[in-house]
Each structure stands twice: as C-alpha cells, then as structure tokens.
GROMACS .gro file of C-alpha atoms in nm:
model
  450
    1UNK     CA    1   1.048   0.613   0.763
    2UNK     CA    2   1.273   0.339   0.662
    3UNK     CA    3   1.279   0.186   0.340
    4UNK     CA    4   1.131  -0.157   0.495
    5UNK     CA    5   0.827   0.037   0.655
    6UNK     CA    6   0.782   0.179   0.366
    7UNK     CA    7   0.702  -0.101   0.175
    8UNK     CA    8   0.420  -0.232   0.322
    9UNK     CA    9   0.061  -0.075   0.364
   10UNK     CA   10  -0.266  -0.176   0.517
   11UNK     CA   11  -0.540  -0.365   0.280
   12UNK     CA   12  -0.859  -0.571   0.329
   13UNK     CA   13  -0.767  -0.624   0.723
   14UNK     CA   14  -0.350  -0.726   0.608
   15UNK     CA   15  -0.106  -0.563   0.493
   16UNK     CA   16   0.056  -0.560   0.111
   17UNK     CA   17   0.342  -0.460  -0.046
   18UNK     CA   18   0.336  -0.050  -0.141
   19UNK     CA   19   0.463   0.073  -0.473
   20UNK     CA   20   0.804   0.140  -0.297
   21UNK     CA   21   0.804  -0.263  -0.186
   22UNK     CA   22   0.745  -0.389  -0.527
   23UNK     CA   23   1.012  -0.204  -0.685
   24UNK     CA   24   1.249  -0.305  -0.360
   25UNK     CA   25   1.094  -0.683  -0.404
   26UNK     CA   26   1.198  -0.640  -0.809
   27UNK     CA   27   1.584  -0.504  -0.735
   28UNK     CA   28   1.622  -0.810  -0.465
   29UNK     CA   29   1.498  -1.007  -0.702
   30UNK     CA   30   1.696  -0.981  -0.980
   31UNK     CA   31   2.015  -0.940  -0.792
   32UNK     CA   32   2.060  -1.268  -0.643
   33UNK     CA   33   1.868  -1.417  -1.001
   34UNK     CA   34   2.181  -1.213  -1.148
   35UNK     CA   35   2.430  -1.303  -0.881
   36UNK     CA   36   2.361  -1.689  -0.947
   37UNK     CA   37   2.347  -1.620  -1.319
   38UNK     CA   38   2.711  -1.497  -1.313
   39UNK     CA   39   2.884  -1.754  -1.121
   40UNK     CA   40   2.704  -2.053  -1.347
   41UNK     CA   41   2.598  -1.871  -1.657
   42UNK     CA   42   2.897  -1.629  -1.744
   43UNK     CA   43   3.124  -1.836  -1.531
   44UNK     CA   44   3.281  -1.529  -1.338
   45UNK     CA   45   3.529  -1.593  -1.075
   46UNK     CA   46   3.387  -1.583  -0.750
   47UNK     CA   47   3.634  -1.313  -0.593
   48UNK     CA   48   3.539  -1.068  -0.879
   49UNK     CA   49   3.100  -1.184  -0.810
   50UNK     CA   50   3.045  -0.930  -0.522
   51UNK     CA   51   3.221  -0.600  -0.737
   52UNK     CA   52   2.995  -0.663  -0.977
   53UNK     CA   53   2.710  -0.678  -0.766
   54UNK     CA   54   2.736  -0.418  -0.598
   55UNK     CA   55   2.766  -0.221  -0.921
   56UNK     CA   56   2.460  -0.379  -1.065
   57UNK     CA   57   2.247  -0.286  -0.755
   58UNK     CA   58   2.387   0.067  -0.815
   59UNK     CA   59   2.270   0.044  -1.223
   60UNK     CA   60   1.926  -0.123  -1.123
   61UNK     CA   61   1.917   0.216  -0.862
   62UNK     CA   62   1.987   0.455  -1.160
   63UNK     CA   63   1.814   0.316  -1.419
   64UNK     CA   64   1.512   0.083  -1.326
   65UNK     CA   65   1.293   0.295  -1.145
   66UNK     CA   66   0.962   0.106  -1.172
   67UNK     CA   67   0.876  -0.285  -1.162
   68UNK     CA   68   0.768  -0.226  -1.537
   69UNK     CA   69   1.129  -0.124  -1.630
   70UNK     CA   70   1.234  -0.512  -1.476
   71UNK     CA   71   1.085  -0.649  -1.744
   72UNK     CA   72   1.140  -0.407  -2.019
   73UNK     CA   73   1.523  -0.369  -2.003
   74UNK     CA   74   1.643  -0.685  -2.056
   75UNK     CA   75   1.833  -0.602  -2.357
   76UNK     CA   76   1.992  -0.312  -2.092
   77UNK     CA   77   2.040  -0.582  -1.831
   78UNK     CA   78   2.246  -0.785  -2.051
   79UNK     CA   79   2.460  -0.546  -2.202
   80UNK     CA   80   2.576  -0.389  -1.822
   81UNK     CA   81   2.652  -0.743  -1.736
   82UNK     CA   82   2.844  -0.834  -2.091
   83UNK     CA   83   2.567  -1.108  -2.166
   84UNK     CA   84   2.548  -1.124  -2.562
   85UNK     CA   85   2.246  -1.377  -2.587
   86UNK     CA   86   1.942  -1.147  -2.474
   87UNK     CA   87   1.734  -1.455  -2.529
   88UNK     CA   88   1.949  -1.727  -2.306
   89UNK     CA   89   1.956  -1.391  -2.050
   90UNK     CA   90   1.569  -1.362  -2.082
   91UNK     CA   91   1.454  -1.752  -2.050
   92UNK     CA   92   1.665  -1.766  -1.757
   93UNK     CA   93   1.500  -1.450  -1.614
   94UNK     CA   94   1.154  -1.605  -1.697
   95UNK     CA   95   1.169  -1.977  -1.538
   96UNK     CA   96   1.291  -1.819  -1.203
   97UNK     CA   97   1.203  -1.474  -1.174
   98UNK     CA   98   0.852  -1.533  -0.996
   99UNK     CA   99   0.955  -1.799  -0.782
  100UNK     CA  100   1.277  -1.600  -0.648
  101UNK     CA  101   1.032  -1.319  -0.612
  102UNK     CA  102   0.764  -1.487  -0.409
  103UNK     CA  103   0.990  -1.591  -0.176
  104UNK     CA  104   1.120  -1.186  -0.154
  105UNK     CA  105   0.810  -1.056  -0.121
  106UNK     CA  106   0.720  -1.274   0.189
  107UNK     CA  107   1.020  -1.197   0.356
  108UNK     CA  108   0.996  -0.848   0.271
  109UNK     CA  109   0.642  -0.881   0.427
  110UNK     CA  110   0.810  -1.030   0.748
  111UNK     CA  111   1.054  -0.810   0.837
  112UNK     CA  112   0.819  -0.483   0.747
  113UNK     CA  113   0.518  -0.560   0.878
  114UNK     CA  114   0.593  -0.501   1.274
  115UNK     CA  115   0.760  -0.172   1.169
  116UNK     CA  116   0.441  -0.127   0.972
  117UNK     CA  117   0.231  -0.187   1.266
  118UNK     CA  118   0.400   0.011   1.498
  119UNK     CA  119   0.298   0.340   1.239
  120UNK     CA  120  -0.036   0.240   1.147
  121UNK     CA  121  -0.172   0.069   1.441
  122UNK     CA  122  -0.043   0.323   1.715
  123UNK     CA  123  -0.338   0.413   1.927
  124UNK     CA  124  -0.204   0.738   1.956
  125UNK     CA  125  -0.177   0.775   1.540
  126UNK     CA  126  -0.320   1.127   1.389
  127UNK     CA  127  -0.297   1.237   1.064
  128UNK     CA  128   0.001   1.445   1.118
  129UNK     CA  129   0.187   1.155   1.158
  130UNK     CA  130   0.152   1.071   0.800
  131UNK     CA  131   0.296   1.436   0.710
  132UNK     CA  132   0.582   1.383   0.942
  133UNK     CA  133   0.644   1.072   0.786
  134UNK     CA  134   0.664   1.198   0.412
  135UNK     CA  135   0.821   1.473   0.479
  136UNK     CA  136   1.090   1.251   0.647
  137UNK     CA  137   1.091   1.041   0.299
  138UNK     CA  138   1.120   1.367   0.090
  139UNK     CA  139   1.390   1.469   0.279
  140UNK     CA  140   1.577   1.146   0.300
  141UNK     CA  141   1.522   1.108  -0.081
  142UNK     CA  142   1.613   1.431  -0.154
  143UNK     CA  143   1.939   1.539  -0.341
  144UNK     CA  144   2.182   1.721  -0.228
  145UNK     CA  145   2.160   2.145  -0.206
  146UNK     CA  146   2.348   2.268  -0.491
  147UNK     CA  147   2.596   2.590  -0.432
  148UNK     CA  148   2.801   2.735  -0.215
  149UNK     CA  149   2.809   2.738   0.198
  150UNK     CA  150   2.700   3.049   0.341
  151UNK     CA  151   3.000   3.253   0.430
  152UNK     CA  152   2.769   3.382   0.789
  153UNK     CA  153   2.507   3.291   1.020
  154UNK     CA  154   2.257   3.533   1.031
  155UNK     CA  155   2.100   3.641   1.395
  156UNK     CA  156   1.845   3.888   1.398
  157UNK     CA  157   1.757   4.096   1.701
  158UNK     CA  158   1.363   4.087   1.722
  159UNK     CA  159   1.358   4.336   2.039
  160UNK     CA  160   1.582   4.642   1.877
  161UNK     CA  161   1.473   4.964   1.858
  162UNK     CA  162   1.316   5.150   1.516
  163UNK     CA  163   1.685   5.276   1.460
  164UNK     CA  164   1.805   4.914   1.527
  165UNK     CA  165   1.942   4.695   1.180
  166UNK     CA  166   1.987   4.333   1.153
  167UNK     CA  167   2.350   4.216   1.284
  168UNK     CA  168   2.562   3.909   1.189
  169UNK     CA  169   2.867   3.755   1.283
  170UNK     CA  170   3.073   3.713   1.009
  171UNK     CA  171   3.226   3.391   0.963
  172UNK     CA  172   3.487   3.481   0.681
  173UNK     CA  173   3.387   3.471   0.335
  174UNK     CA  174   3.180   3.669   0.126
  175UNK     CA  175   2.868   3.798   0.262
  176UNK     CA  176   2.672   3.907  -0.031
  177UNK     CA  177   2.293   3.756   0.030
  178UNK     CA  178   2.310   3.548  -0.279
  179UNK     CA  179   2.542   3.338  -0.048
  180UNK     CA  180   2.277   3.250   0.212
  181UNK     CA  181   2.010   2.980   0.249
  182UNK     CA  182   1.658   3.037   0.155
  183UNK     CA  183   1.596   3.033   0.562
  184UNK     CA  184   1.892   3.252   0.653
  185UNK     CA  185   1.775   3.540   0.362
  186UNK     CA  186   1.402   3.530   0.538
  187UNK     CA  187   1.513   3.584   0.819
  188UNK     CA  188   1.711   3.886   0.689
  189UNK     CA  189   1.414   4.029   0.510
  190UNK     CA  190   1.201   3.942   0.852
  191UNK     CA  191   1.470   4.170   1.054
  192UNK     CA  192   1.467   4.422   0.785
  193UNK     CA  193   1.087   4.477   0.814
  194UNK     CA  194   1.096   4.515   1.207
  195UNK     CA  195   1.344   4.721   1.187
  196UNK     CA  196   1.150   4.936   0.967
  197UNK     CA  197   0.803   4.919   1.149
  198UNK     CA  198   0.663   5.164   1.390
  199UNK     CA  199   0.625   5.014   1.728
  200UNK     CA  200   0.285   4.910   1.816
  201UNK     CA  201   0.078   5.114   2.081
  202UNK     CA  202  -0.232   4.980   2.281
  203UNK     CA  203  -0.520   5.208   2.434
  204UNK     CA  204  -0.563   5.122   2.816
  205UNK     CA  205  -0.832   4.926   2.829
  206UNK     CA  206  -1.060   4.838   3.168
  207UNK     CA  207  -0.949   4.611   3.443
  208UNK     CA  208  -1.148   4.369   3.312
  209UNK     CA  209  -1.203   4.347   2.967
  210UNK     CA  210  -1.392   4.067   2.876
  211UNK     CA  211  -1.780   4.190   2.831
  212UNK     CA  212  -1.965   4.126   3.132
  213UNK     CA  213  -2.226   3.816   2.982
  214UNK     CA  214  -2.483   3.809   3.290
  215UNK     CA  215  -2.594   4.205   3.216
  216UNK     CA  216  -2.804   4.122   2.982
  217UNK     CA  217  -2.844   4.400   2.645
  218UNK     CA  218  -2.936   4.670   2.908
  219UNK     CA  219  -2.769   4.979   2.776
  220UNK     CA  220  -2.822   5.113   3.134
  221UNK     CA  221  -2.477   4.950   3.270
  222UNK     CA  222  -2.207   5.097   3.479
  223UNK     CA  223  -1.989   5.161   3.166
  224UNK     CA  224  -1.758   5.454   3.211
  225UNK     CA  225  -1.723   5.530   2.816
  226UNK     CA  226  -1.973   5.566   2.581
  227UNK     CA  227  -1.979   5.233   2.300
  228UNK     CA  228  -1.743   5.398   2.039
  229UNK     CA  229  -1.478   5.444   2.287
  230UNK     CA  230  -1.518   5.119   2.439
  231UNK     CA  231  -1.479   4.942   2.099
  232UNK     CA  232  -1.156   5.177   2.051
  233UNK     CA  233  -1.018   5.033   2.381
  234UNK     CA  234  -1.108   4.651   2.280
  235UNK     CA  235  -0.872   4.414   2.058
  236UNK     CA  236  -1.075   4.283   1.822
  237UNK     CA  237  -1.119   3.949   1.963
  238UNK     CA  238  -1.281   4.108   2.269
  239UNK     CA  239  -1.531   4.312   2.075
  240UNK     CA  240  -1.604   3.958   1.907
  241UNK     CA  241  -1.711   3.860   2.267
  242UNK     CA  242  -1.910   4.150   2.383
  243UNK     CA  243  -2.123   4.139   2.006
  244UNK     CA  244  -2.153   3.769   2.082
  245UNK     CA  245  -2.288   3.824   2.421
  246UNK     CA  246  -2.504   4.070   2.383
  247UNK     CA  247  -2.673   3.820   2.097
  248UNK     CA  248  -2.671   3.525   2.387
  249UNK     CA  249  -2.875   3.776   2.613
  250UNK     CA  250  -3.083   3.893   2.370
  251UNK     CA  251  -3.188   3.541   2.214
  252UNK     CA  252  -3.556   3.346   2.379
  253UNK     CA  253  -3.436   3.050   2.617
  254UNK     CA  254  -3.470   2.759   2.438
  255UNK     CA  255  -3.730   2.490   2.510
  256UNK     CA  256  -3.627   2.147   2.531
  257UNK     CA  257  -3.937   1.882   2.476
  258UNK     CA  258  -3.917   1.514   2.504
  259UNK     CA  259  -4.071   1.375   2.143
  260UNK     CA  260  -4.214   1.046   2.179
  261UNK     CA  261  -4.451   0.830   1.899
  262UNK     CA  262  -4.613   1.003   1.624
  263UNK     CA  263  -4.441   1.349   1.778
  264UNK     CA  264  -4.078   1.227   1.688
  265UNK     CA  265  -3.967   1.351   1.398
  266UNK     CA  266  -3.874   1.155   1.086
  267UNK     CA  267  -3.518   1.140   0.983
  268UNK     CA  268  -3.472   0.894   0.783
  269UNK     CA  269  -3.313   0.600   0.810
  270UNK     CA  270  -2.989   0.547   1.038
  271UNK     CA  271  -2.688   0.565   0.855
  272UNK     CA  272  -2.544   0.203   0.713
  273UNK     CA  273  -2.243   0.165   0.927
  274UNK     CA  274  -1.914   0.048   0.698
  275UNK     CA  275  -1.875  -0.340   0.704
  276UNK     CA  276  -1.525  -0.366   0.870
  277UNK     CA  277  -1.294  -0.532   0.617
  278UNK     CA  278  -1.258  -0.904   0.640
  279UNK     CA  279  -0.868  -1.046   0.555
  280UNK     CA  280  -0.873  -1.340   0.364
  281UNK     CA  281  -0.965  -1.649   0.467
  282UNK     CA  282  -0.807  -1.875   0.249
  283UNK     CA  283  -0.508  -1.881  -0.011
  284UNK     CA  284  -0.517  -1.952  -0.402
  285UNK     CA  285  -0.209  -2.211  -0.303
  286UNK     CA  286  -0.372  -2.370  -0.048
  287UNK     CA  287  -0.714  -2.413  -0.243
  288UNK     CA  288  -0.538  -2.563  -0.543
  289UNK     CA  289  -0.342  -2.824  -0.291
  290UNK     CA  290  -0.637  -2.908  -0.177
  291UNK     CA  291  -0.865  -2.932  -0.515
  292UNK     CA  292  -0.581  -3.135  -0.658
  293UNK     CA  293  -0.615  -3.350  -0.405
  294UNK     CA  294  -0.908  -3.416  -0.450
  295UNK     CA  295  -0.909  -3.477  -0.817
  296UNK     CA  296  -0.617  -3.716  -0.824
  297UNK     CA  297  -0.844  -3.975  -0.604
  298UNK     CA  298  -1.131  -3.913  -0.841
  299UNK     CA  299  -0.866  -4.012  -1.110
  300UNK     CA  300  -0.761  -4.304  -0.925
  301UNK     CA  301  -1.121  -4.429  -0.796
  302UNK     CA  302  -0.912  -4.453  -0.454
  303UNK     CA  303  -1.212  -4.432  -0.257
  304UNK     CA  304  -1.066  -4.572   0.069
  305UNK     CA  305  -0.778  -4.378   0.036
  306UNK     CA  306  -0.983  -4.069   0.006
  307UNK     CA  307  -1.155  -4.146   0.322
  308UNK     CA  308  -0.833  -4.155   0.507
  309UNK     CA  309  -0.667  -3.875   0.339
  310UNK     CA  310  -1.003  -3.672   0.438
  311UNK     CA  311  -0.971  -3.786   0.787
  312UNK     CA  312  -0.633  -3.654   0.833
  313UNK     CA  313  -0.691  -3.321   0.705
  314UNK     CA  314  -0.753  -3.021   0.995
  315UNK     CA  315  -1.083  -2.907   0.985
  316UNK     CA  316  -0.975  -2.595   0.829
  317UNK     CA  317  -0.940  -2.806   0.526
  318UNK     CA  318  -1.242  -2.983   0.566
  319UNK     CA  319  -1.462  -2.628   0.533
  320UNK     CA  320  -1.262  -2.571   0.256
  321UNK     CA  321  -1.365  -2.879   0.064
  322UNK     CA  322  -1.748  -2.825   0.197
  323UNK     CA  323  -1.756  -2.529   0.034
  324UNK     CA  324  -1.609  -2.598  -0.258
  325UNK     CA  325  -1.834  -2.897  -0.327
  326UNK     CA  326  -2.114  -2.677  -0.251
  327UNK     CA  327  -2.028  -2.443  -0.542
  328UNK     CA  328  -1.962  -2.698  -0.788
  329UNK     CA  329  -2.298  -2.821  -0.664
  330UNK     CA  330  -2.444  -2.486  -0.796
  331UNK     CA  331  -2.288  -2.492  -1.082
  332UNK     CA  332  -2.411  -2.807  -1.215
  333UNK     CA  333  -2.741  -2.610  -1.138
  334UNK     CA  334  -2.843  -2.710  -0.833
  335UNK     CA  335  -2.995  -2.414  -0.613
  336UNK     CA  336  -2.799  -2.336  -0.269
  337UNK     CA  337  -2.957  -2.094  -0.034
  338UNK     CA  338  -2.616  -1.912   0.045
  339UNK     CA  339  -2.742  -1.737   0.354
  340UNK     CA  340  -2.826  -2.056   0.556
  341UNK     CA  341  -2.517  -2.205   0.399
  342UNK     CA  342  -2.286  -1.903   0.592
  343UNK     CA  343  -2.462  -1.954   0.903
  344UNK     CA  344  -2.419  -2.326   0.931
  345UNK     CA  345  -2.102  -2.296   0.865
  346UNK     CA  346  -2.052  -2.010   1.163
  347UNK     CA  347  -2.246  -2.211   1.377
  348UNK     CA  348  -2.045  -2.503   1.353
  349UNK     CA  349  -1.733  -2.337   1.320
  350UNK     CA  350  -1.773  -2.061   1.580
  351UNK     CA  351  -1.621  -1.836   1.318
  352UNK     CA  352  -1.762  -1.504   1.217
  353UNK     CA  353  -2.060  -1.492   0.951
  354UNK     CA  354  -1.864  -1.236   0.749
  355UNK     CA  355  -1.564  -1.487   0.811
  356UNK     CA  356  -1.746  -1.729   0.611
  357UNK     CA  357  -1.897  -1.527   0.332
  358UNK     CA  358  -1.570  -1.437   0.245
  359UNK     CA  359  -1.440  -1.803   0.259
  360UNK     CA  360  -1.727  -1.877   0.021
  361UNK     CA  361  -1.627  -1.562  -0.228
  362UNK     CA  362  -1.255  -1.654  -0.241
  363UNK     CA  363  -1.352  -2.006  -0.358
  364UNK     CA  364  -1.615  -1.939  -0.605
  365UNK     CA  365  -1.333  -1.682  -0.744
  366UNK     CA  366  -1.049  -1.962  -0.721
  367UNK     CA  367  -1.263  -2.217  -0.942
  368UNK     CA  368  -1.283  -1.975  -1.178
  369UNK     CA  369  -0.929  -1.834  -1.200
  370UNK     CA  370  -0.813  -2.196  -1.185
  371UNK     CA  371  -1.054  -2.333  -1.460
  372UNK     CA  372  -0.919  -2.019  -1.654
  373UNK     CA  373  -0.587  -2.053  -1.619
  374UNK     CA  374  -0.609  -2.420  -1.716
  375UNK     CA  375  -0.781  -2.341  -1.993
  376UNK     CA  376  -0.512  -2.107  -2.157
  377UNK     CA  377  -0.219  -2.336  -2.076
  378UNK     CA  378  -0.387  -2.619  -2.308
  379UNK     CA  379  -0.471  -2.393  -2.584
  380UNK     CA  380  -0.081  -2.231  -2.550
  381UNK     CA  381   0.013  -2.596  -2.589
  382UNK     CA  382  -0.205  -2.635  -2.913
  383UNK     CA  383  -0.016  -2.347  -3.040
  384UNK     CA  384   0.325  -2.472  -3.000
  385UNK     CA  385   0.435  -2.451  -2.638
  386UNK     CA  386   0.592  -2.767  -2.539
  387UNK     CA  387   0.427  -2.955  -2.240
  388UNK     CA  388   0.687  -2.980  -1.995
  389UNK     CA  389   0.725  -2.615  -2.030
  390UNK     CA  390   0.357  -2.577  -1.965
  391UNK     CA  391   0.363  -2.759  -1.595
  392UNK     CA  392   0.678  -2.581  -1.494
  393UNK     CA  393   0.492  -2.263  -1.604
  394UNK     CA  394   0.142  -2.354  -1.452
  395UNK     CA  395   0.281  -2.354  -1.052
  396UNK     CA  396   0.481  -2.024  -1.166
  397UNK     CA  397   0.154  -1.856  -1.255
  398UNK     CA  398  -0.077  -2.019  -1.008
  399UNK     CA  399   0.142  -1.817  -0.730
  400UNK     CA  400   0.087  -1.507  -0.985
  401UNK     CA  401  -0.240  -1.504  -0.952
  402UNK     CA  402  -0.258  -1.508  -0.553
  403UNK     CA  403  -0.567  -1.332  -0.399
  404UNK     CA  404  -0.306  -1.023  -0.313
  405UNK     CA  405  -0.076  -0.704  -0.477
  406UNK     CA  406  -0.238  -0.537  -0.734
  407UNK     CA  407  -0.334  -0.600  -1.077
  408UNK     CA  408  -0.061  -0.386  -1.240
  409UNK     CA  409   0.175  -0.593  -1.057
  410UNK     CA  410   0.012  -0.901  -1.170
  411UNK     CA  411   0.046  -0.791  -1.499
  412UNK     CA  412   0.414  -0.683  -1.477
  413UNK     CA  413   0.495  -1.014  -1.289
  414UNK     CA  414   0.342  -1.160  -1.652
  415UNK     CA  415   0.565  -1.007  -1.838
  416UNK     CA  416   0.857  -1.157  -1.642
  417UNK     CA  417   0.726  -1.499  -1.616
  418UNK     CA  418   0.630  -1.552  -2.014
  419UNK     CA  419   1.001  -1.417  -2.090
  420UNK     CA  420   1.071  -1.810  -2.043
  421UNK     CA  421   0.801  -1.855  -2.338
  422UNK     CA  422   1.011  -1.880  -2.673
  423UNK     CA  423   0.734  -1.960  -2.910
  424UNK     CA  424   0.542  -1.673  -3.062
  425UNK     CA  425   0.251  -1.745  -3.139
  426UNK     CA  426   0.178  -1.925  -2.784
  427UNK     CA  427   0.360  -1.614  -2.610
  428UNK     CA  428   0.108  -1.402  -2.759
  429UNK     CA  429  -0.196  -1.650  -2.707
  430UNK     CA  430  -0.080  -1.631  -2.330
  431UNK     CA  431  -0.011  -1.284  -2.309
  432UNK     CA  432  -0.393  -1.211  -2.459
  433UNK     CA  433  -0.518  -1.478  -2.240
  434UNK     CA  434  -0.382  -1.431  -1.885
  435UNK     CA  435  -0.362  -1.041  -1.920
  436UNK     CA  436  -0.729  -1.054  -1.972
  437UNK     CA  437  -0.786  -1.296  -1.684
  438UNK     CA  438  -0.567  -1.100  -1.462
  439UNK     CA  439  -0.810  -0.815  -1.513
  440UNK     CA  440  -1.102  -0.993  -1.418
  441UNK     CA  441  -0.899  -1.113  -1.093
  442UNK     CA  442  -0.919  -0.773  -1.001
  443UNK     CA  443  -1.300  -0.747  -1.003
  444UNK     CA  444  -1.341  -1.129  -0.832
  445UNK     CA  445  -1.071  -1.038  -0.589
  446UNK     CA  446  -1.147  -0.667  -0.490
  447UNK     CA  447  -0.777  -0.536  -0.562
  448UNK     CA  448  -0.688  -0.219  -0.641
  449UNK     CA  449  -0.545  -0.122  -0.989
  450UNK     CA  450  -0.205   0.003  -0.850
   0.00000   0.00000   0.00000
C-alpha cells in the first residue's frame, strides 16, 4: 500500500487521516514552515535552501517519529537547522503551524481518498485483503537482511528414492548452511526428512469407496470383508463418511410443522439492527461563519440588512440557522419536542431523519465548544495575553477544534499552536483550559481517542 493510501481510513460514513497521515501531515508541515523560515528568518541563500531540505526531511525521518515529537523537539529542530533563539524558532512555529497544516491535511485527504476507496470500498474486498496489505507495509518498511549472500541455491528433489540426498548447484562460495536463508535451510531440512522417510504404502481398497448412504445400518450388505478389515482398507476421511452415514440412516425423519399463533414459539425480540453511520452534516467553520453572522447584525440592529443577507443565503444555511435558533430557544428554557422538530425538518427538506438528528447534534455541540472556547480566550487575556494575539489565535483554534481527527491529535495540534503563547501564566491557563475542552469534544463529537 502506498504511503498516501495509507493515510487515510474510514470513520462515521468519511474518511480521516490514520496515524501514518498525521505524522506524514506533521513532516509536510513543518518542512515548507521550515523551508520559508530559512529563506526569511536565517536568510539562507536560495541555491543552498533545497540541500538543506532535503536533509531536514531526512532528520524529521530519523528522529520525529510521532506527531507528539513535532512539538516536543523544538529545541532539536533548532539546533539541526543552526537557529540559536528556540523561542523566535518556536513563536514562529506556533502562529503558522495549524494553518499550514490544515491546508496539508486536506490535500492529503484529496489525493488519498480515491486510492482509499478503491481498498475499502471494493465490492470484491475480504479480509485477506487487509493481511495482504500489511504484510506489503511490513515488508516495504522493513530493513534490510543483514549478512552474507548465500554462496548456492538449494533444489531439493521431492520424488527421489529412500537412498536419494538433497542436491545443489553450487554457485561458488562457501556452502556451509550458516550461509543460507531461513527459506533455503527449510527446505534443506524438508529434503533431509524425505529422504529419510519410508515410502508410504496404501491397502487396496474397493472400487468404490465411499460408504454406500441409501443401505441403511443393515449389517446384512453385500460387503466382501468383515468391518475391521474394511476400516483397515479406508483413509480416515472415508471411515468419517461411512460412521456419519450410518448415523443419517439410523436417525427418525424429521417432522417439519407449520407454527402459527399461540403455537409459535417465543424468541425474543428481533435483533436491533446497527444504525448505519451518518457523516457529518455540517462543519465547525461553516457554523461559526454563519453564527457570526448573525451576531454582527444583532450588534448593528441592521434589521433590513439581515433580511437581505438571510435571503441570499442557500437553504442549506437557512436549516442551519433554524436549528440553531431552536437550541438557543431551549436553552433559555423553552421546551422543544426534538422528534417532531427532525421530522419537519426531513419533510421539508427531503433529507434523511437521521440526516437531521445529526445536523441538530453537531450544532448543540458547536454552541458549546464555541461558547467554551470564547470563554478561555477572555480569561487568557485577563492573565496577560495581549488581544491581538488572542484573535489571531481564536481562528487558529476554531479550525483545531473541527468535528474530525482524533482527540490526541487535537491535543498535540495544542501544543503546536500555544508555542506562539509567550506569557506563562496565560499559556498555562490555556493549556488547562482547552486541553480539558478538547476532551469533552471527544464525548460531544463521538471521536476516537487515537
């Protein structure tokens, strides 16, 4: 499997980035942030910019192996690239890391996901195909067989006689065993024991050998040898079939009867058949664009131009908004009968009930992440952070905390995107703040922990 099909695997109905993809997404990442920061931060000539590279993409190979190390080895980072300011290396890391690797990830996403498709939807899939495949990445990965060629090639001759041995045609060399391949000094031992076996000899059996199923147990049969001789004469699998027989002709017919009413017999109730998984209906980007929207008219008491604004919109943002009015509806206290809610809303959309439900889960889980996230930026600005630094950081972490990946990526991509943060005690306020919110994104969201 190639290294771009191997970064993507199916989720909730879509398909995400793997383990292998974020760490692919990470080295991307932070070798064009690098290859920018050389040119305009260290001021390297450009003739000399893609020699480095291509020795930094073979450090971040050797050394970062996991999307944790990105944000742990900055010190590392800036020593292989001769940067003595960790800190001017680290802020630069942090105010463009997640951007540069949003945009990665979604092309990373659009180049693998038709190879992607082409493994996991193929009608004609089995599991086997997912041994094949890692085996092929185990053996691509691989390194390289330590010690010497075998000095022969080994060909055994499976149809000798007792007397016969193993031959070889020598190739030059030594040909002491310890020479040979694990699969060359098998098949040596394999000759060996062949050589050394008896041959095998088979009792004539009958004509036909396979037990004769329509005579019934009766002992009475035109059988030319008595039963101990017959079971001499039969491999094993054909005394299986003559026992099994003989308990076929022995057993009662069996009665079939046609239960109806009070006669059928209780078992239980049918089995709940899996909900299919719904994708999602609706981004964390695109429900922020939209909210904000919103609010900036309320600031503005534009009421006319709200009307026009909302008439422009395509009616995928108009459920959008419906919904989201509903919740904030319920949470001023207002009750909302949800289920007639989701079926209005398929009705008049001609979407999918469960199409809608989720709709209506993503928002209520976007108002909170959003009111959250707020939340923590104002208090980090209370504790020191200044304020233009807290917008330029609020549309880095609004992308971080997309309905998608998984929430140890979230939380590594936090790491990389607070490096930008300079003042402690707002760092840690953050870090305590966002980490914990990032958890609870995992619960609201449904992703996994890896």
């Amino acid at each position: 499997m190639s290294d771009l099909a191997n970064a993507v695997i199916p989720q909730n109905g879509d398909y995400v980035l793997s383990e292998a993809g974020e760490i692919l997404a990470y080295k991307q990442t932070t070798t064009r942030l690098m290859s920018h920061y050389l040119q305009n931060g260290l001021k390297i000539p450009q003739p000399e910019i893609p020699a480095r590279i291509a020795k930094l993409q073979s450090f971040l190979e050797q050394n970062f192996k996991s999307a944790e190390d990105y944000a742990e080895k900055i010190p590392e980072l800036a020593t292989f690239v001769g940067e003595q300011n960790v800190g001017r290396l680290g802020a630069f890391i942090g105010q463009h890391f997640f951007t540069t690797l949003d945009k990665t990830k979604t092309a990373i996403l659009e180049k693998a996901k038709p190879l992607a498709r082409e493994i996991h939807e193929n009608p004609y899939r089995v599991p086997g195909n997912d041994l094949l495949l890692s085996l092929g990445d185990a053996f691509r990965k691989a390194a390289p067989m330590p010690g010497a060629v075998p000095a022969q090639t080994l060909i055994v001759d499976l149809s000798a006689t007792e007397s016969s041995t193993p031959t070889a045609i020598p190739t030059g060399g030594n040909t002491d065993s310890t020479n040979l391949l694990p699969g060359q000094l098998f098949l040596k031992e394999l000759g060996e024991e062949f050589a050394k076996a008896s041959p095998l000899s088979f009792q004539k059996a009958s004509a036909n050998p396979l037990p004769d199923l329509s005579a019934g147990t009766d002992s009475s049969s035109s059988a030319t040898s008595s039963p101990d001789e017959e079971s001499v004469q039969m491999l094993p699998g054909q005394l299986f079939l003559k026992t099994l027989g003989s308990e076929f002709a022995a057993a009662p017919a069996a009665k079939l009867t046609t239960a109806t009413g009070p006669e059928m017999p209780n078992l239980g109730a049918a089995p709940a058949i899996a909900e299919q998984t719904v994708a999602r209906q609706v981004s964390f980007k695109e429900y922020l664009q939209l909210s904000n929207a919103v609010a900036k008219f309320m600031r503005t008491k534009d009421q006319e131009g709200y009307k026009k604004w909302y008439a422009s919109i395509p009616v995928r943002g108009k459920i959008i908004l419906n919904v989201n009015s509903t919740v904030q509806k319920e949470a001023k206290g207002s009750p909302v009968d949800w289920n007639a809610e989701i079926t209005s809303l398929a009705q008049k959309t001609g979407k999918m009930q469960s199409e809608m439900k989720k709709l209506t889960e993503e928002i209520k889980a976007y108002r909170k992440v959003a009111g959250n996230l707020q939340a923590a930026l104002q208090e980090a600005v209370k504790a020191g952070l200044p304020g233009a630094n807290a917008s330029a950081l609020y549309a880095q972490l609004a992308a971080l905390f997309e309905n998608q990946d998984s929430v140890n990526s979230k939380s590594t991509a936090l790491k990389m995107a607070l490096l930008q943060v300079t003042v402690p005690a707002a760092k840690n306020l953050l870090t305590e703040k966002l980490g914990s919110l990032i958890k609870q994104c995992g619960q609201w969201y449904g992703l996994p922990d890896h």
